[in-house]
Coordinates of C-alpha atoms and ligand atoms in Angstrom, one line a residue:
M1 CA 17.0 -3.9 24.2
S2 CA 18.7 -5.6 21.4
D3 CA 17.6 -4.8 17.8
T4 CA 14.7 -6.6 16.4
V5 CA 14.4 -7.8 12.8
G6 CA 12.3 -4.7 12.1
D7 CA 15.2 -2.5 13.3
Y8 CA 17.7 -4.5 11.4
L9 CA 15.6 -4.2 8.2
L10 CA 15.5 -0.4 8.3
D11 CA 19.2 -0.2 9.1
R12 CA 20.1 -2.5 6.3
L13 CA 17.9 -0.6 3.8
A14 CA 19.7 2.6 4.9
T15 CA 23.0 0.9 4.1
W16 CA 21.6 0.4 0.6
G17 CA 21.0 4.2 0.4
V18 CA 17.2 4.0 0.9
E19 CA 16.1 7.3 2.5
R20 CA 12.3 7.0 2.1
I21 CA 9.7 4.2 2.2
Y22 CA 6.3 4.9 0.9
G23 CA 3.6 2.9 2.6
Y24 CA 0.6 2.3 4.7
P25 CA 0.5 0.6 8.1
G26 CA -1.4 -2.4 9.5
D27 CA -0.8 -4.9 12.2
G28 CA 1.0 -7.2 9.7
I29 CA 3.9 -4.7 9.8
N30 CA 3.7 -3.3 13.3
G31 CA 7.0 -4.9 14.0
I32 CA 8.5 -2.6 11.3
M33 CA 6.5 0.5 12.2
G34 CA 7.9 0.3 15.7
A35 CA 11.4 0.3 14.3
F36 CA 10.7 3.6 12.5
T37 CA 10.1 5.2 15.8
R38 CA 13.3 3.8 17.3
S39 CA 15.6 5.3 14.7
S40 CA 18.8 5.2 16.7
N41 CA 21.1 7.4 14.7
G42 CA 18.6 9.3 12.6
K43 CA 19.8 7.4 9.5
R44 CA 16.9 5.1 9.1
P45 CA 14.6 5.6 6.1
E46 CA 11.6 7.8 6.7
F47 CA 8.1 6.4 6.5
I48 CA 5.9 8.4 4.1
Q49 CA 2.2 7.7 4.6
T50 CA 0.1 7.6 1.5
R51 CA -3.7 7.3 1.3
H52 CA -3.6 3.8 -0.4
E53 CA -1.0 1.2 -0.9
E54 CA -1.2 1.4 -4.7
M55 CA -0.2 5.0 -4.4
A56 CA 2.8 4.0 -2.3
A57 CA 3.9 1.7 -5.1
F58 CA 3.4 4.4 -7.7
M59 CA 5.5 6.8 -5.6
A60 CA 8.3 4.2 -5.2
C61 CA 8.1 3.8 -9.0
A62 CA 8.3 7.5 -9.5
H63 CA 11.3 7.7 -7.2
A64 CA 13.1 5.2 -9.3
K65 CA 12.0 6.9 -12.5
F66 CA 13.1 10.4 -11.4
T67 CA 16.3 9.4 -9.6
G68 CA 17.6 6.2 -11.1
E69 CA 17.7 4.8 -7.6
L70 CA 15.8 2.1 -5.9
G71 CA 12.2 2.8 -4.9
V72 CA 10.8 1.1 -1.8
C73 CA 7.2 0.6 -0.7
M74 CA 5.7 -1.2 2.2
A75 CA 2.3 -2.6 3.1
T76 CA 0.7 -4.9 5.6
S77 CA -0.3 -8.5 5.0
G78 CA -3.5 -9.5 3.1
P79 CA -5.4 -6.4 1.9
G80 CA -2.4 -4.0 2.0
A81 CA -0.2 -6.3 0.0
I82 CA -3.0 -6.8 -2.5
H83 CA -3.4 -3.1 -2.9
L84 CA 0.2 -2.6 -3.9
L85 CA -0.1 -4.8 -7.0
N86 CA -1.1 -2.3 -9.7
G87 CA 1.6 0.1 -8.8
L88 CA 4.2 -2.7 -8.7
Y89 CA 3.1 -3.8 -12.1
D90 CA 3.5 -0.3 -13.4
A91 CA 7.1 -0.4 -12.1
K92 CA 7.7 -3.9 -13.5
L93 CA 6.4 -3.1 -17.0
D94 CA 8.4 0.1 -17.2
H95 CA 11.6 -1.7 -15.9
Q96 CA 12.0 0.2 -12.7
P97 CA 13.9 -1.1 -9.6
V98 CA 11.3 -1.3 -6.8
V99 CA 11.4 -3.4 -3.7
A100 CA 8.1 -4.2 -1.9
I101 CA 8.2 -5.2 1.7
V102 CA 5.0 -6.7 3.0
G103 CA 3.9 -8.3 6.3
Q104 CA 2.4 -11.7 6.8
Q105 CA 0.6 -13.5 9.6
A106 CA 2.7 -15.1 12.3
R107 CA 4.5 -18.3 11.3
A108 CA 2.5 -20.4 13.6
G109 CA -0.8 -19.5 12.0
L110 CA 0.2 -19.9 8.4
G111 CA -1.8 -22.5 6.5
G112 CA -4.6 -22.2 9.1
H113 CA -7.0 -20.1 7.0
Y114 CA -6.0 -17.5 9.4
Q115 CA -7.3 -13.9 9.5
Q116 CA -5.9 -11.9 6.6
E117 CA -3.8 -14.9 5.5
V118 CA -3.2 -14.7 1.7
D119 CA -0.6 -16.8 -0.1
L120 CA 1.6 -13.8 -0.8
Q121 CA 4.4 -15.7 -2.4
V122 CA 2.0 -16.9 -5.0
L123 CA 0.4 -13.5 -5.3
F124 CA 3.7 -11.8 -5.9
K125 CA 5.2 -14.5 -8.0
D126 CA 4.4 -12.8 -11.3
V127 CA 5.0 -9.2 -10.5
A128 CA 8.2 -9.9 -8.5
H129 CA 9.2 -13.0 -10.4
E130 CA 12.9 -12.0 -10.3
F131 CA 12.9 -12.4 -6.5
V132 CA 10.1 -13.0 -4.0
Q133 CA 10.9 -14.7 -0.7
M134 CA 9.4 -15.0 2.7
A135 CA 11.6 -14.8 5.8
T136 CA 10.8 -17.7 8.1
E137 CA 13.9 -17.1 10.3
P138 CA 15.7 -13.9 11.4
A139 CA 19.1 -15.0 10.1
Q140 CA 17.6 -14.8 6.5
L141 CA 17.0 -11.1 6.7
R142 CA 20.4 -9.9 5.7
H143 CA 20.6 -11.8 2.5
L144 CA 17.0 -11.4 1.6
I145 CA 17.4 -7.6 1.8
D146 CA 20.7 -7.7 0.0
R147 CA 19.3 -9.8 -2.8
A148 CA 16.0 -8.0 -3.1
C149 CA 17.8 -4.7 -3.5
R150 CA 20.6 -6.0 -5.8
I151 CA 18.3 -8.0 -8.0
A152 CA 15.9 -5.1 -8.4
L153 CA 18.8 -2.8 -9.5
A154 CA 20.6 -5.3 -11.6
E155 CA 17.4 -6.5 -13.4
R156 CA 15.6 -3.2 -13.3
S157 CA 12.6 -5.0 -11.9
V158 CA 10.4 -5.5 -8.9
T159 CA 11.3 -7.7 -6.0
A160 CA 9.5 -8.5 -2.8
I161 CA 10.2 -9.6 0.7
I162 CA 7.4 -11.1 2.9
I163 CA 8.0 -10.9 6.6
P164 CA 5.7 -12.6 9.1
N165 CA 4.9 -10.3 12.0
D166 CA 6.5 -12.5 14.6
V167 CA 9.7 -12.6 12.6
Q168 CA 9.7 -8.8 12.6
E169 CA 9.6 -8.7 16.4
A170 CA 12.2 -11.5 16.9
E171 CA 15.8 -10.6 17.8
A172 CA 17.8 -9.6 14.8
V173 CA 20.7 -11.8 13.6
P174 CA 22.9 -9.3 11.9
Q175 CA 25.5 -11.9 11.1
P176 CA 24.5 -15.5 10.7
P177 CA 26.8 -18.1 12.3
H178 CA 29.8 -19.3 10.3
A179 CA 28.2 -22.7 9.7
H180 CA 26.9 -25.1 7.1
G181 CA 23.6 -23.9 5.6
T182 CA 24.0 -20.2 6.3
V183 CA 24.3 -17.4 3.8
H184 CA 26.9 -14.5 4.0
S185 CA 25.9 -11.6 1.9
G186 CA 27.0 -8.0 1.5
P187 CA 25.4 -4.8 0.3
G188 CA 26.1 -2.6 -2.7
Y189 CA 25.6 -2.6 -6.4
R190 CA 27.4 -0.6 -9.1
A191 CA 25.9 -0.7 -12.6
P192 CA 28.4 -2.2 -15.1
R193 CA 29.7 -0.7 -18.2
V194 CA 28.0 -2.6 -21.0
V195 CA 29.3 -2.1 -24.5
P196 CA 28.9 -4.4 -27.5
A197 CA 31.8 -6.1 -29.2
E198 CA 33.8 -4.1 -31.7
V199 CA 32.9 -6.4 -34.5
D200 CA 29.2 -5.8 -33.9
L201 CA 29.6 -2.0 -33.7
V202 CA 31.3 -2.2 -37.1
R203 CA 28.4 -4.2 -38.5
A204 CA 25.9 -1.7 -37.1
A205 CA 27.9 1.1 -38.6
E206 CA 27.8 -0.6 -42.0
V207 CA 24.0 -0.7 -41.9
L208 CA 23.7 2.9 -40.8
N209 CA 26.3 4.2 -43.2
A210 CA 24.6 2.5 -46.1
G211 CA 21.2 4.2 -45.3
E212 CA 20.1 7.3 -47.2
R213 CA 17.1 8.1 -45.0
V214 CA 17.8 7.2 -41.4
A215 CA 15.2 7.3 -38.7
M216 CA 16.0 7.1 -35.0
L217 CA 13.5 6.0 -32.3
V218 CA 14.6 6.6 -28.8
G219 CA 12.9 5.5 -25.5
Q220 CA 13.5 5.8 -21.8
G221 CA 16.7 3.7 -22.1
A222 CA 18.3 6.8 -23.8
L223 CA 17.3 9.3 -21.1
R224 CA 20.9 9.6 -20.0
A225 CA 22.3 9.7 -23.5
A226 CA 21.1 13.0 -24.9
E227 CA 24.4 14.2 -26.1
E228 CA 25.2 10.9 -27.8
V229 CA 21.8 10.6 -29.5
A230 CA 22.1 14.1 -30.8
A231 CA 25.6 13.5 -32.1
V232 CA 24.6 10.3 -33.9
A233 CA 21.5 12.0 -35.4
E234 CA 23.7 14.8 -36.6
A235 CA 26.2 12.5 -38.2
L236 CA 23.5 10.4 -39.9
G237 CA 21.3 13.3 -40.9
A238 CA 18.5 11.4 -39.1
G239 CA 15.2 12.5 -37.6
V240 CA 14.5 11.4 -34.1
A241 CA 11.1 10.2 -32.9
K242 CA 10.5 9.6 -29.2
A243 CA 8.5 6.9 -27.5
L244 CA 6.3 8.3 -24.7
L245 CA 8.7 7.3 -21.9
G246 CA 11.6 8.9 -23.8
K247 CA 10.0 12.3 -24.1
A248 CA 12.8 13.9 -22.1
V249 CA 15.6 12.3 -24.1
L250 CA 15.9 15.2 -26.4
P251 CA 14.3 18.7 -26.2
D252 CA 11.5 19.5 -28.6
D253 CA 13.1 22.7 -29.8
L254 CA 15.7 20.7 -31.8
P255 CA 14.5 21.0 -35.4
Y256 CA 15.0 17.4 -36.3
V257 CA 13.1 16.0 -33.3
T258 CA 9.8 14.8 -34.6
G259 CA 8.3 14.3 -31.2
S260 CA 6.1 11.5 -29.9
I261 CA 5.4 8.4 -31.9
G262 CA 2.3 6.2 -31.9
L263 CA -1.4 6.8 -31.5
L264 CA -0.6 9.8 -29.4
G265 CA 2.2 10.8 -31.7
T266 CA 2.9 13.3 -34.4
K267 CA 2.6 13.3 -38.2
P268 CA 6.3 14.0 -38.7
S269 CA 7.1 10.8 -36.5
W270 CA 4.6 8.9 -38.6
D271 CA 6.2 10.1 -41.9
L272 CA 9.7 9.5 -40.6
M273 CA 8.9 5.8 -40.0
Q274 CA 7.0 5.3 -43.2
E275 CA 9.6 6.8 -45.4
C276 CA 12.9 5.8 -43.8
D277 CA 15.2 3.2 -45.3
T278 CA 17.1 2.5 -42.0
L279 CA 15.9 2.4 -38.4
L280 CA 18.1 2.9 -35.4
M281 CA 16.1 2.1 -32.2
V282 CA 17.7 3.1 -28.9
G283 CA 16.5 2.1 -25.5
S284 CA 12.9 1.6 -26.5
S285 CA 10.3 -1.2 -26.7
F286 CA 7.6 0.9 -28.3
P287 CA 5.1 -1.8 -29.1
Y288 CA 2.9 -0.7 -32.0
S289 CA 4.2 -2.1 -35.2
E290 CA 1.9 -0.1 -37.4
F291 CA 3.8 3.0 -36.4
L292 CA 7.2 1.4 -37.3
P293 CA 8.4 0.8 -40.9
E294 CA 6.7 -2.1 -42.7
E295 CA 8.9 -5.3 -42.5
G296 CA 11.4 -5.2 -45.2
N297 CA 11.1 -1.5 -45.9
A298 CA 14.0 -0.6 -43.7
R299 CA 17.2 -2.1 -42.4
G300 CA 17.4 -2.0 -38.6
V301 CA 19.8 -1.6 -35.8
Q302 CA 18.7 -1.8 -32.1
I303 CA 20.5 -1.0 -28.9
D304 CA 19.2 -2.1 -25.6
I305 CA 20.8 -2.8 -22.2
D306 CA 18.6 -5.9 -21.9
G307 CA 19.1 -8.6 -24.4
R308 CA 15.6 -9.8 -23.9
M309 CA 14.2 -6.6 -25.4
L310 CA 16.1 -6.9 -28.7
G311 CA 14.6 -7.7 -32.0
I312 CA 11.0 -8.0 -30.8
R313 CA 9.4 -5.0 -32.4
Y314 CA 11.1 -5.1 -35.8
P315 CA 13.3 -7.7 -37.3
M316 CA 16.6 -5.9 -36.8
E317 CA 19.7 -6.7 -38.8
V318 CA 22.0 -5.9 -35.9
N319 CA 21.0 -6.2 -32.3
L320 CA 23.4 -4.6 -29.8
V321 CA 23.3 -5.3 -26.1
G322 CA 24.7 -2.2 -24.5
D323 CA 24.2 1.0 -22.5
S324 CA 22.8 3.6 -24.8
A325 CA 25.3 6.4 -24.1
E326 CA 28.4 4.1 -24.1
T327 CA 27.3 2.2 -27.2
L328 CA 26.5 5.3 -29.2
R329 CA 29.8 6.8 -28.2
A330 CA 31.6 3.7 -29.3
L331 CA 29.6 3.8 -32.6
I332 CA 30.3 7.4 -33.5
P333 CA 33.9 6.9 -34.7
H334 CA 32.6 4.3 -37.2
L335 CA 29.9 6.5 -38.7
Q336 CA 30.5 8.4 -41.9
P337 CA 28.8 11.8 -41.7
K338 CA 26.1 12.0 -44.4
R339 CA 26.9 14.6 -46.9
D340 CA 23.5 14.7 -48.6
R341 CA 21.3 16.5 -46.1
S342 CA 18.1 16.5 -48.2
W343 CA 16.3 13.9 -46.0
R344 CA 17.2 15.9 -42.9
E345 CA 16.0 19.1 -44.4
K346 CA 12.7 17.5 -45.4
I347 CA 12.2 16.3 -41.8
E348 CA 12.9 19.7 -40.4
R349 CA 10.4 21.4 -42.8
E350 CA 7.7 18.9 -41.6
V351 CA 8.5 19.4 -38.0
A352 CA 8.3 23.2 -38.3
E353 CA 4.9 22.8 -40.1
W354 CA 3.7 20.4 -37.5
W355 CA 4.4 22.8 -34.6
K356 CA 2.4 25.5 -36.5
L357 CA -0.5 23.1 -36.9
I358 CA -0.4 22.2 -33.2
E359 CA -0.5 25.9 -32.3
E360 CA -3.4 26.5 -34.6
R361 CA -5.3 23.5 -33.3
A362 CA -4.8 24.8 -29.8
Q363 CA -6.5 28.0 -30.8
L364 CA -9.7 26.4 -32.1
A365 CA -12.8 27.4 -30.2
A366 CA -14.4 24.7 -28.1
Q367 CA -17.1 24.2 -25.4
P368 CA -15.9 25.8 -23.3
I369 CA -12.1 25.2 -23.3
N370 CA -10.1 23.4 -25.9
P371 CA -7.8 21.0 -23.9
Q372 CA -5.0 21.6 -26.3
L373 CA -5.1 25.3 -25.3
V374 CA -4.4 24.2 -21.7
F375 CA -1.3 22.3 -22.7
H376 CA -0.2 24.9 -25.2
E377 CA -0.3 27.7 -22.6
L378 CA 1.6 25.5 -20.1
S379 CA 4.2 24.6 -22.7
K380 CA 5.1 28.3 -23.2
R381 CA 5.4 28.8 -19.5
L382 CA 7.2 25.6 -18.4
P383 CA 9.7 26.6 -15.7
D384 CA 13.3 25.5 -16.0
G385 CA 13.9 22.1 -14.4
A386 CA 10.2 21.2 -14.3
I387 CA 9.3 17.6 -13.7
L388 CA 6.1 16.4 -15.5
A389 CA 3.9 13.5 -14.8
A390 CA 1.0 12.6 -17.0
D391 CA -1.9 10.3 -16.2
S392 CA -3.5 7.9 -18.7
G393 CA -6.3 9.5 -20.5
S394 CA -6.7 12.3 -23.0
A395 CA -4.1 14.2 -20.9
A396 CA -1.5 11.8 -22.2
N397 CA -2.4 12.8 -25.8
W398 CA -2.0 16.5 -25.3
Y399 CA 1.1 16.0 -23.1
A400 CA 2.7 13.9 -25.8
R401 CA 1.9 16.3 -28.6
D402 CA 1.5 19.8 -27.3
V403 CA 4.1 20.1 -24.5
K404 CA 7.5 21.2 -25.8
I405 CA 10.0 19.8 -23.4
R406 CA 13.3 21.6 -22.9
A407 CA 16.7 20.4 -21.8
G408 CA 17.0 19.8 -18.1
M409 CA 13.4 18.7 -17.5
M410 CA 12.1 15.3 -16.6
A411 CA 8.9 13.7 -17.6
S412 CA 7.2 10.4 -17.1
L413 CA 3.9 8.4 -17.1
S414 CA 2.8 4.8 -16.9
G415 CA 4.2 3.9 -20.3
T416 CA 3.7 0.2 -20.6
L417 CA 0.9 -0.6 -18.1
A418 CA -0.8 2.7 -19.1
T419 CA -2.8 2.5 -15.9
M420 CA -5.0 5.3 -14.7
G421 CA -3.9 6.9 -11.4
P422 CA -0.2 7.5 -11.4
G423 CA -0.3 11.3 -12.2
V424 CA -0.7 12.6 -8.7
P425 CA 1.4 10.0 -6.8
Y426 CA 4.2 10.4 -9.4
A427 CA 4.2 14.1 -8.7
I428 CA 4.4 13.5 -5.0
G429 CA 7.3 11.0 -5.5
A430 CA 9.0 13.6 -7.7
K431 CA 8.6 16.3 -5.1
F432 CA 10.1 14.2 -2.3
A433 CA 13.0 13.3 -4.5
H434 CA 13.5 16.8 -5.9
P435 CA 12.0 19.3 -3.4
D436 CA 13.7 22.2 -5.2
R437 CA 12.1 21.6 -8.5
P438 CA 8.6 22.5 -9.8
V439 CA 6.4 19.5 -10.5
I440 CA 3.3 19.4 -12.7
A441 CA 0.9 16.5 -12.9
M442 CA -1.6 16.4 -15.8
V443 CA -4.7 14.3 -14.8
G444 CA -8.2 13.6 -16.0
D445 CA -11.2 13.9 -13.8
G446 CA -11.7 10.1 -14.0
A447 CA -8.2 9.5 -12.6
M448 CA -8.8 12.2 -9.9
Q449 CA -12.0 10.5 -8.8
M450 CA -10.3 7.1 -8.9
N451 CA -7.5 8.2 -6.5
G452 CA -6.0 11.6 -7.2
I453 CA -8.5 13.5 -5.0
N454 CA -7.4 11.4 -2.0
E455 CA -3.8 11.8 -2.7
L456 CA -4.2 15.6 -2.5
I457 CA -4.5 15.0 1.2
T458 CA -1.0 13.6 1.1
I459 CA 0.2 16.7 -0.6
A460 CA -1.5 18.8 2.1
K461 CA 0.1 16.7 4.8
Y462 CA 3.7 16.9 3.6
R463 CA 3.9 20.1 1.6
E464 CA 5.8 22.0 4.3
R465 CA 8.8 19.7 3.6
W466 CA 9.3 21.0 0.0
R467 CA 11.4 24.1 -0.4
D468 CA 9.9 24.9 -3.8
Q469 CA 6.2 24.9 -3.2
R470 CA 5.3 24.5 -6.8
L471 CA 3.4 21.3 -7.2
I472 CA 0.6 21.8 -9.7
V473 CA -2.1 19.2 -10.4
L474 CA -3.8 20.1 -13.6
V475 CA -7.3 18.6 -13.8
L476 CA -9.1 18.2 -17.1
N477 CA -12.7 18.4 -15.9
N478 CA -14.5 17.1 -19.0
R479 CA -17.0 14.9 -17.0
D480 CA -16.1 12.1 -19.3
L481 CA -13.8 9.1 -19.5
N482 CA -12.7 10.8 -22.6
Q483 CA -9.9 8.7 -23.9
V484 CA -12.0 5.6 -23.8
T485 CA -15.0 7.4 -25.2
W486 CA -12.9 8.2 -28.3
E487 CA -11.6 4.6 -28.4
Q488 CA -15.3 3.4 -28.4
R489 CA -16.0 5.8 -31.2
A490 CA -12.9 5.4 -33.4
M491 CA -11.7 1.9 -32.8
S492 CA -15.0 0.0 -32.2
G493 CA -17.3 2.2 -34.1
D494 CA -19.7 2.4 -31.2
P495 CA -21.3 5.6 -30.0
K496 CA -20.4 6.9 -26.6
F497 CA -22.0 4.7 -23.9
E498 CA -23.1 7.3 -21.5
G499 CA -23.7 4.7 -18.8
S500 CA -20.0 3.9 -18.6
Q501 CA -18.5 7.1 -19.8
D502 CA -20.2 10.1 -18.2
L503 CA -18.6 11.2 -14.9
P504 CA -20.2 13.2 -12.1
D505 CA -18.9 16.7 -11.6
F506 CA -16.7 17.4 -8.6
P507 CA -15.4 20.8 -7.3
Y508 CA -11.7 20.0 -7.6
A509 CA -10.4 23.5 -7.1
S510 CA -12.7 24.2 -4.1
Y511 CA -11.8 20.9 -2.6
A512 CA -8.1 21.9 -2.9
E513 CA -8.9 25.1 -1.0
M514 CA -10.6 23.1 1.7
L515 CA -7.3 21.2 2.2
G516 CA -5.3 24.4 2.5
L517 CA -4.0 24.2 -1.0
K518 CA -4.7 26.7 -3.7
G519 CA -7.5 26.1 -6.1
I520 CA -7.8 27.8 -9.5
R521 CA -10.7 27.1 -11.9
A522 CA -10.6 28.1 -15.6
E523 CA -14.1 28.1 -17.1
R524 CA -13.3 30.0 -20.3
P525 CA -10.4 30.1 -22.7
E526 CA -9.2 33.5 -21.5
H527 CA -8.8 32.1 -18.0
V528 CA -6.2 29.5 -19.1
G529 CA -3.0 31.6 -19.5
P530 CA -3.6 33.7 -16.4
G531 CA -4.5 30.5 -14.5
W532 CA -1.1 29.0 -15.3
D533 CA 0.6 32.3 -14.4
Q534 CA -1.1 32.2 -11.0
A535 CA -0.5 28.5 -10.5
L536 CA 3.2 28.8 -11.3
S537 CA 3.7 31.7 -8.9
A538 CA 1.7 30.4 -6.0
D539 CA 3.1 30.0 -2.6
R540 CA 1.6 26.5 -2.2
P541 CA 0.6 23.5 -4.2
V542 CA -2.2 24.2 -6.6
V543 CA -5.1 22.3 -8.2
F544 CA -5.7 23.9 -11.5
E545 CA -9.1 22.8 -12.7
T546 CA -10.0 23.4 -16.3
I547 CA -13.4 22.9 -17.8
T548 CA -12.5 21.2 -21.0
D549 CA -14.5 20.1 -24.0
P550 CA -14.8 16.3 -24.3
E551 CA -15.7 16.6 -28.0
V552 CA -12.3 17.7 -29.1
P553 CA -11.0 14.6 -30.8
P554 CA -7.5 13.3 -30.0
L555 CA -7.0 12.6 -33.7
P556 CA -4.4 9.9 -34.4
P557 CA -1.4 11.2 -36.3
H558 CA -2.6 9.4 -39.4
I559 CA -6.2 8.4 -39.4
T560 CA -6.7 5.1 -41.2
I561 CA -9.7 4.7 -43.5
E562 CA -11.1 2.0 -41.1
Q563 CA -10.9 4.4 -38.2
A564 CA -12.5 7.2 -40.1
K565 CA -15.3 4.9 -41.1
A566 CA -15.8 3.6 -37.6
L567 CA -15.9 7.2 -36.4
S568 CA -18.6 8.2 -38.9
S569 CA -20.7 5.1 -38.2
A570 CA -20.6 5.9 -34.5
L571 CA -21.7 9.4 -35.2
L572 CA -24.5 8.3 -37.4
S573 CA -25.8 5.7 -35.0
G574 CA -27.1 8.3 -32.6
D575 CA -24.2 9.4 -30.5
P576 CA -25.7 12.1 -28.3
N577 CA -22.9 14.5 -29.0
A578 CA -22.5 13.9 -32.7
G579 CA -23.1 17.3 -34.1
Q580 CA -20.4 19.0 -32.0
I581 CA -17.9 16.2 -32.7
V582 CA -18.2 16.4 -36.4
Q583 CA -17.7 20.1 -36.1
Q584 CA -14.5 19.6 -34.1
S585 CA -13.0 16.9 -36.2
F586 CA -13.7 18.9 -39.3
K587 CA -12.0 22.0 -37.9
Q588 CA -8.9 20.0 -37.0
K589 CA -8.7 18.3 -40.5
V590 CA -9.2 21.7 -42.2
Q591 CA -6.2 23.1 -40.3
E592 CA -4.0 20.5 -42.0
F593 CA -5.1 21.4 -45.5
L594 CA -4.9 25.2 -45.2
P595 CA -3.2 26.9 -48.1
G596 CA 0.6 27.1 -47.7
R597 CA 1.0 23.7 -46.0
Ligands
TPP601 C1 -6.9 1.4 -13.9 C2 -7.4 1.6 -15.3 N1 -8.7 1.5 -15.5 C3 -9.2 1.8 -16.7 C4 -8.4 2.1 -17.8 C5 -8.9 2.4 -19.1 N2 -8.9 3.9 -19.4 C6 -7.8 4.5 -20.0 S1 -8.0 6.1 -20.1 C7 -9.5 6.1 -19.4 C8 -10.3 7.3 -19.2 C9 -9.6 8.3 -18.4 O1 -10.6 9.3 -18.0 P1 -10.1 10.6 -17.4 O2 -9.2 10.3 -16.3 O3 -11.3 11.4 -17.0 O4 -9.3 11.3 -18.5 P2 -9.9 11.9 -19.9 O5 -9.5 10.9 -21.0 O6 -11.3 12.1 -19.7 O7 -9.1 13.2 -20.1 C10 -9.8 4.8 -19.0 C11 -11.1 4.4 -18.4 C12 -7.0 2.3 -17.5 N3 -6.1 2.6 -18.4 N4 -6.5 2.0 -16.2
MG602 MG1 -12.3 12.9 -18.1

């Protein structure tokens, strides 16, 4: 039998280096599923079955985030394709190269209000606006695959190919005829070297050399530029704040790294931005202007590989299009090392104090477990080479502030879409990409109930593949959609609306045991450290369920007067948990003003 389009698709993706496709089947892609079983030379990508198409897209995104390679996901027509969307938007908004391959009804039925017929080109037109095409003829496949892959990589974006099921089963046309109207493409993409013009580097250096108090803000675009970021920070006597996606750019044990920035950030990052006279932003599109210097207070230089991302967060004086590492390397010879180190010394003092404060906050008593303690105890025990994935929710706060990342680790979350649900699928994607490394997901009970519980089944299904069995899903069981509860209180001044915020309990650890995983449950503070020890030495993936206190406030690094007022009015207007909350916030505030600080 000659190859079908389905066969050809998988072989061509293999040529592009794709080893794994995350997906979920359906009759809209049976013509491709068949090809997985016909792998002629064992070189076709492997199909990884998730519980839900959205999870497949998250895993493809995680693959891209944790490898720098293309992630690929697949779904059937109609409902399957629709389910992919949120995960694809996560990839798009965080600039990850992901290709989505979806089925469609047979060509003859299209336009006939046919079963499961959805206008997928329109549906994907926004999320995959760089490239979305439907194959209506087998000879298109070669260039559609080549373009989808190349454009995803070149634009760091999401692309999509729609293949009607009868096209999947048609005979492949690996080489279109040499004739008018045909397209002759080839595979392969190598990232270019992108460095700004010398004259612009000189201008940037002038701004940076003139500054007396330089702040750096680094994001995920600097993840492969640690050495260069450190060298520039050293020369400029700068402090370095990190956007959430850039948490792994520099280790937190460097004394001038102020940690996360933003609502989930640190006081030293806040002060760094408020007091600097010069801002150097590298590979970040951190959005919240109130956490950046006020316009006019600082001169700015920005570096980004994507010209579209320049000058949109702060009116920069010099905008450089370039690769972070290459550009910083090219900049270094132009920098005059700052002799006056007083700014740097002040930052280092503040950072040291902050870490003490964080440690003290983690030790505060709570009902029953202070979530900060959970992250603090993890931080001390993080194994070398760990890969971390945080979900959206209060876990992201504690991950951002309490976890001290070290060199050689990786860490990510849904930075820009900030969607709930990627914690567990990111961890699975990480584990497939790096089966030798320990992986830890940090997830709220809301996100577990949304989809994480189901994806534990995927862990149970595939875990034998992973040489290092350490995959730990930390669950913050606080029976609350806590992050939003605090937003209701602090931002809107409303009390907690129990109807929307309370969550039913669920036995996460026991459920893990039922699946053949290990379940550990910490009900009291003294269970937390030993729980982590057990989890990190287990011979199988673990769900570590911690019963945490929803009344411990994720205080912003610098509470504004408005927020403080809103918080108190919520408490006064009959929030059912008011008493305990006041107690907790008070305790946290007091820590900051203890003598000796
Ligand atoms: C898909 C999606 N729905 C809703 C939200 C809004 N949201 C952000 S955090 C959050 C609460 C998360 O609760 P949980 O997972 O229990 O974590 P917790 O904050 O309680 O630790 C919600 C509802 C979101 N970001 N994404
Ligand atoms: Mg919760």
